[in-house]
């Protein structure tokens, strides 16, 4: 609910904060916006955790007008839905949060088409429901453990 000038001010503040990490992120920004690098990444096999980490970084650094790279990233996300982006029983909470982060970034990224964002939203909804169940189980287990520890004291 910002006015255009307020939004521009916020953008300037964020830009100033981002300058501190500019040199560190420059290489990754180049890779996130290069069709050649993304195609190379698409062809190599990576483990699920590495894939999630790379997608979070690439989605953060993908330019909002880069449709060709967003299509490649979308295709990679679609190809990894059942491997790297599925919330499964027994996952630790950090992994669940990383999956939700990647899906929420994808469903809101301006470089994605409406249909792509809708697909990512659907995947996010499924992951969110599964994560609620898993995170509730983790909280219950931790609560039982804390209760057990309190009884021992």
Backbone as JSON, one array per atom type, in Angstrom:
{
  "sequence": "XXXXXXXXXXXXXXXXXXXXXXXXXXXXXXXXXXXXXXXXXXXXXXXXXXXXXXXXXXXXXXXXXXXXXXXXXXXXXXXXXXXXXXXXXXXXXXXXXXXXXXXXXXXXXXXXXXXXXXXXXXXXXXXXXXXXXXXXXXXXXXXXXXXXXXXXX",
  "N": [[0.82, -1.19, 0.0], [2.01, 1.21, -0.67], [2.85, 4.53, -1.76], [4.04, 5.62, -4.99], [6.46, 7.16, -4.68], [7.23, 6.46, -2.08], [7.64, 3.76, -2.4], [9.78, 3.82, -4.18], [11.69, 4.98, -2.52], [12.01, 2.92, -0.61], [13.07, 1.01, -2.35], [15.53, 2.24, -2.92], [16.75, 2.1, -0.41], [16.95, -0.67, -0.03], [18.6, -1.24, -2.2], [20.94, 0.07, -1.4], [21.66, -1.46, 0.83], [22.14, -3.86, -0.46], [24.44, -3.3, -1.89], [26.59, -3.87, -0.32], [27.06, -6.58, -0.54], [27.62, -6.85, -3.19], [29.92, -7.57, -4.82], [30.32, -10.19, -4.06], [27.96, -11.45, -4.85], [27.86, -10.99, -7.54], [28.95, -12.85, -9.4], [27.13, -15.01, -9.13], [24.79, -13.72, -9.91], [25.32, -13.27, -12.6], [25.35, -15.94, -13.51], [22.72, -16.68, -12.94], [21.32, -15.24, -14.78], [22.12, -16.04, -17.24], [21.6, -17.83, -20.09], [23.2, -19.86, -21.12], [24.73, -20.77, -18.86], [22.62, -21.66, -17.23], [21.5, -23.7, -18.77], [23.64, -25.46, -18.78], [23.72, -26.06, -16.04], [21.27, -27.3, -15.85], [21.7, -29.64, -17.23], [23.53, -31.06, -15.69], [23.77, -33.39, -12.98], [22.62, -32.84, -9.76], [22.57, -33.03, -6.17], [19.62, -33.07, -4.08], [19.58, -31.13, -1.98], [21.56, -29.33, -2.73], [20.48, -28.47, -5.14], [18.13, -27.13, -4.25], [19.3, -25.02, -2.8], [20.76, -23.66, -4.83], [18.62, -22.9, -6.49], [17.22, -21.13, -4.83], [19.09, -19.06, -4.61], [19.42, -18.36, -7.33], [16.81, -17.59, -8.05], [16.54, -15.38, -6.42], [18.34, -13.63, -7.6], [17.64, -13.43, -10.24], [16.82, -11.42, -12.97], [13.98, -9.29, -13.28], [12.88, -9.01, -15.8], [13.81, -11.05, -17.35], [12.82, -13.27, -19.27], [13.6, -15.52, -20.83], [15.52, -16.9, -19.29], [13.99, -17.33, -17.04], [12.16, -19.17, -17.98], [13.78, -21.42, -18.32], [14.57, -21.89, -15.67], [12.06, -22.37, -14.57], [11.43, -24.75, -15.89], [13.41, -26.42, -14.81], [12.59, -26.42, -12.14], [10.1, -27.68, -12.41], [10.98, -30.19, -13.27], [12.16, -31.15, -10.97], [10.21, -31.44, -9.07], [9.21, -33.76, -7.78], [11.47, -34.78, -6.63], [13.41, -32.88, -5.37], [11.73, -30.87, -4.44], [9.63, -31.85, -2.98], [7.81, -32.22, -0.04], [8.42, -34.38, 2.47], [7.6, -36.97, 4.86], [9.5, -37.09, 7.84], [11.44, -35.29, 7.12], [13.79, -32.72, 8.01], [13.16, -29.6, 9.69], [14.51, -27.39, 8.59], [15.01, -28.12, 5.91], [12.38, -28.32, 4.99], [11.55, -25.66, 5.25], [13.28, -24.51, 3.36], [12.36, -25.59, 0.96], [9.78, -24.45, 0.89], [10.56, -21.79, 0.72], [11.83, -21.63, -1.83], [9.67, -22.31, -3.51], [7.84, -20.28, -2.86], [9.24, -18.01, -3.67], [9.38, -18.52, -6.4], [6.65, -18.53, -7.1], [6.02, -15.9, -6.86], [7.71, -14.44, -8.43], [8.44, -11.88, -10.73], [9.44, -12.42, -13.28], [8.38, -14.77, -14.16], [5.71, -16.22, -16.05], [2.11, -15.75, -15.89], [0.82, -18.24, -15.89], [2.93, -19.91, -15.14], [3.51, -18.93, -12.58], [1.1, -19.53, -11.36], [1.18, -22.34, -11.43], [3.39, -22.76, -9.74], [2.29, -21.74, -7.43], [0.29, -23.62, -6.93], [1.91, -25.86, -6.39], [3.2, -24.87, -4.16], [1.06, -24.71, -2.36], [0.45, -27.44, -1.95], [2.88, -28.3, -0.83], [2.91, -26.69, 1.41], [0.72, -27.61, 2.93], [1.62, -30.21, 3.48], [3.91, -29.55, 4.9], [2.87, -28.33, 7.17], [1.83, -30.53, 8.52], [4.17, -32.03, 8.98], [5.81, -30.22, 10.41], [4.23, -29.83, 12.64], [4.35, -32.36, 13.77], [7.08, -32.39, 14.43], [7.16, -30.34, 16.34], [5.52, -31.47, 18.29], [7.02, -33.73, 18.96], [9.31, -32.48, 19.95], [8.15, -31.12, 22.05], [7.31, -33.23, 23.67], [9.79, -34.27, 24.27], [10.88, -32.1, 25.7], [9.09, -32.02, 27.84], [9.64, -34.52, 28.95], [12.31, -34.08, 29.71], [11.91, -32.1, 31.65], [10.52, -33.53, 33.57], [12.49, -35.21, 34.45], [14.14, -33.57, 35.9]],
  "CA": [[0.0, 0.0, 0.0], [2.91, 2.36, -0.72], [2.8, 5.46, -2.88], [5.21, 5.39, -5.84], [7.68, 7.75, -4.11], [7.61, 5.66, -0.93], [8.17, 2.51, -2.93], [11.11, 4.13, -4.73], [12.57, 5.16, -1.37], [12.31, 1.58, -0.1], [13.98, 0.41, -3.32], [16.85, 2.83, -2.72], [17.29, 1.55, 0.84], [17.33, -2.06, -0.3], [19.75, -1.19, -3.11], [22.11, 0.44, -0.6], [22.02, -2.64, 1.63], [22.64, -4.89, -1.38], [25.77, -2.92, -2.36], [27.6, -4.48, 0.55], [27.31, -7.94, -1.03], [27.63, -6.79, -4.64], [31.0, -8.33, -5.45], [30.11, -11.61, -3.74], [26.81, -11.97, -5.59], [27.98, -10.67, -8.97], [29.14, -14.09, -10.16], [25.88, -15.76, -9.13], [23.82, -12.98, -10.72], [25.65, -13.58, -13.99], [24.91, -17.3, -13.8], [21.25, -16.74, -12.87], [20.77, -14.53, -15.92], [22.78, -16.53, -18.44], [20.98, -19.05, -20.63], [24.25, -20.87, -21.26], [25.02, -21.34, -17.54], [21.45, -22.38, -16.74], [21.38, -24.95, -19.54], [24.7, -26.32, -18.27], [23.26, -26.52, -14.73], [20.13, -28.18, -16.09], [22.19, -30.92, -17.74], [24.31, -31.82, -14.71], [23.01, -33.95, -11.86], [22.99, -32.33, -8.44], [21.74, -33.59, -5.11], [18.43, -32.27, -3.81], [19.88, -29.98, -1.14], [22.32, -28.39, -3.57], [19.52, -27.9, -6.1], [17.29, -26.15, -3.55], [20.13, -23.85, -2.48], [21.01, -22.93, -6.07], [17.38, -22.28, -6.96], [16.93, -19.97, -3.97], [20.02, -17.99, -5.0], [19.13, -17.93, -8.7], [15.54, -16.86, -8.06], [16.77, -14.08, -5.79], [19.16, -12.78, -8.46], [17.09, -13.4, -11.6], [16.23, -10.13, -13.33], [12.52, -9.37, -13.41], [12.47, -9.02, -17.2], [14.54, -12.11, -18.04], [11.88, -14.35, -19.56], [14.22, -16.73, -21.35], [16.11, -17.64, -18.17], [12.93, -17.78, -16.13], [11.59, -20.39, -18.56], [14.7, -22.53, -18.02], [14.46, -22.15, -14.24], [10.76, -23.0, -14.36], [11.55, -26.14, -16.36], [14.19, -27.15, -13.81], [11.72, -26.61, -10.97], [9.12, -28.7, -12.78], [11.66, -31.49, -13.34], [12.58, -31.56, -9.63], [9.07, -31.37, -8.16], [9.06, -34.98, -6.99], [12.72, -35.12, -5.95], [13.97, -31.85, -4.49], [10.73, -29.92, -3.95], [8.55, -32.56, -2.31], [7.91, -32.27, 1.41], [8.19, -35.77, 2.85], [7.68, -37.29, 6.29], [10.85, -37.32, 8.33], [12.35, -34.2, 6.75], [14.02, -31.76, 9.07], [12.43, -28.34, 9.48], [15.29, -26.52, 7.71], [14.75, -28.54, 4.54], [10.99, -27.95, 4.68], [11.53, -24.21, 5.05], [13.98, -24.19, 2.11], [11.42, -25.93, -0.12], [8.75, -23.41, 0.87], [11.2, -20.56, 0.26], [12.01, -21.71, -3.28], [8.36, -22.27, -4.16], [7.22, -18.96, -2.68], [9.97, -17.08, -4.55], [8.98, -18.8, -7.79], [5.26, -18.16, -7.37], [5.89, -14.44, -6.83], [8.75, -13.78, -9.24], [7.85, -11.18, -11.89], [9.92, -12.93, -14.57], [7.56, -15.91, -14.54], [4.4, -15.9, -16.63], [0.99, -15.99, -14.99], [0.61, -19.68, -15.81], [4.03, -20.48, -14.37], [3.31, -18.55, -11.18], [-0.04, -20.31, -10.88], [1.68, -23.7, -11.22], [4.22, -22.72, -8.55], [1.37, -21.54, -6.32], [-0.32, -24.93, -6.66], [2.93, -26.68, -5.75], [3.4, -24.3, -2.83], [-0.07, -25.11, -1.52], [0.65, -28.86, -1.6], [4.03, -28.36, 0.08], [2.53, -26.02, 2.66], [-0.12, -28.54, 3.7], [2.49, -31.29, 3.96], [4.83, -28.99, 5.89], [2.11, -28.14, 8.41], [1.76, -31.83, 9.18], [5.51, -32.42, 9.42], [6.28, -29.3, 11.44], [3.44, -30.11, 13.83], [4.94, -33.57, 14.36], [8.36, -32.01, 15.03], [6.85, -29.59, 17.56], [4.99, -32.43, 19.28], [8.15, -34.54, 19.42], [10.16, -31.63, 20.78], [7.39, -30.86, 23.27], [7.38, -34.44, 24.49], [11.17, -34.34, 24.75], [11.03, -31.07, 26.73], [8.33, -32.48, 28.99], [10.42, -35.61, 29.51], [13.47, -33.49, 30.38], [11.43, -31.39, 32.84], [10.15, -34.53, 34.56], [13.71, -35.78, 35.0], [14.75, -32.6, 36.81]],
  "C": [[0.87, 1.26, 0.0], [2.58, 3.25, -1.92], [4.06, 5.23, -3.72], [6.51, 5.97, -5.26], [8.16, 6.96, -2.89], [8.22, 4.34, -1.37], [9.57, 2.71, -3.5], [12.12, 4.33, -3.61], [12.97, 3.81, -0.78], [13.28, 0.85, -1.03], [15.4, 0.93, -3.16], [17.52, 2.28, -1.46], [17.75, 0.11, 0.64], [18.55, -2.11, -1.2], [21.02, -0.85, -2.35], [22.59, -0.74, 0.24], [22.66, -3.7, 0.74], [24.05, -4.57, -1.89], [26.87, -3.6, -1.57], [27.99, -5.87, 0.07], [27.47, -7.99, -2.54], [28.68, -7.68, -5.26], [30.81, -9.83, -5.23], [29.0, -12.21, -4.6], [26.9, -11.76, -7.1], [28.12, -11.92, -9.83], [27.84, -14.88, -10.26], [24.8, -15.04, -9.94], [24.06, -13.22, -12.2], [25.17, -14.96, -14.39], [23.39, -17.4, -13.84], [20.61, -16.11, -14.1], [21.44, -14.91, -17.24], [22.14, -17.84, -18.89], [22.0, -20.18, -20.69], [24.54, -21.56, -19.92], [23.85, -22.15, -16.99], [21.26, -23.7, -17.47], [22.43, -25.95, -19.06], [24.31, -26.89, -16.9], [22.13, -27.53, -14.88], [20.6, -29.58, -16.5], [22.97, -31.73, -16.7], [23.42, -32.26, -13.56], [23.53, -33.35, -10.56], [22.08, -32.98, -7.4], [20.62, -32.6, -4.77], [18.74, -31.01, -3.01], [20.62, -28.91, -1.92], [21.39, -27.71, -4.57], [18.66, -26.83, -5.43], [18.07, -24.87, -3.24], [20.39, -23.01, -3.72], [19.76, -22.23, -6.58], [17.01, -21.06, -6.12], [17.82, -18.79, -4.36], [19.66, -17.47, -6.38], [17.81, -17.16, -8.79], [15.7, -15.48, -7.43], [17.48, -13.11, -6.73], [18.68, -12.69, -9.9], [16.44, -12.04, -11.87], [14.75, -10.29, -13.63], [12.05, -9.43, -14.85], [13.1, -10.16, -18.0], [13.65, -13.34, -18.24], [12.56, -15.63, -20.02], [14.86, -17.55, -20.24], [15.05, -18.11, -17.19], [12.26, -19.04, -16.67], [12.47, -21.6, -18.27], [14.6, -22.9, -16.55], [13.13, -22.83, -13.92], [10.81, -24.47, -14.76], [12.33, -26.99, -15.36], [13.35, -27.41, -12.56], [10.69, -27.7, -11.24], [9.75, -30.1, -12.78], [12.04, -32.03, -11.96], [11.44, -31.54, -8.61], [9.02, -32.59, -7.24], [10.33, -35.37, -6.24], [13.08, -34.05, -4.91], [12.92, -30.93, -3.87], [9.52, -30.59, -3.3], [8.81, -32.58, -0.81], [7.49, -33.66, 1.85], [8.28, -35.95, 4.36], [9.13, -37.55, 6.67], [11.85, -36.25, 7.93], [12.58, -33.29, 7.94], [13.39, -30.42, 8.7], [13.19, -27.39, 8.55], [15.05, -26.85, 6.24], [13.34, -28.15, 4.11], [10.91, -26.46, 4.4], [12.22, -23.8, 3.74], [13.08, -24.48, 0.91], [10.34, -24.85, -0.24], [9.31, -22.08, 0.38], [11.31, -20.56, -1.27], [10.66, -21.59, -3.99], [7.69, -20.91, -4.01], [7.93, -17.9, -3.53], [9.53, -17.28, -6.0], [7.55, -18.34, -8.06], [5.04, -16.65, -7.36], [6.86, -13.71, -7.74], [8.14, -13.14, -10.49], [8.34, -11.69, -13.25], [9.1, -14.12, -15.06], [6.24, -15.44, -15.12], [3.31, -16.19, -15.6], [0.76, -17.48, -14.8], [1.7, -20.35, -14.97], [3.88, -20.16, -12.89], [2.14, -19.32, -10.57], [0.38, -21.75, -10.58], [2.54, -23.75, -9.95], [3.37, -22.51, -7.3], [0.71, -22.86, -5.93], [0.66, -25.85, -5.94], [3.21, -26.19, -4.33], [2.29, -24.73, -1.88], [0.08, -26.55, -1.05], [1.78, -28.99, -0.58], [3.69, -27.75, 1.43], [1.67, -26.92, 3.54], [0.72, -29.68, 4.29], [3.43, -30.77, 5.05], [4.13, -28.74, 7.22], [2.06, -29.43, 9.21], [3.12, -32.21, 9.77], [5.99, -31.53, 10.56], [5.5, -29.47, 12.74], [3.99, -31.34, 14.54], [6.26, -33.24, 15.05], [8.13, -31.27, 16.34], [6.34, -30.52, 18.66], [6.14, -33.26, 19.84], [9.06, -33.73, 20.33], [9.46, -31.3, 22.1], [7.44, -32.03, 24.21], [8.78, -34.57, 25.08], [11.39, -33.33, 25.87], [10.29, -31.47, 28.0], [9.08, -33.59, 29.71], [11.62, -35.08, 30.29], [13.06, -32.76, 31.66], [11.06, -32.37, 33.93], [11.39, -35.15, 35.21], [14.37, -34.85, 36.01], [14.05, -32.66, 38.1]]
}
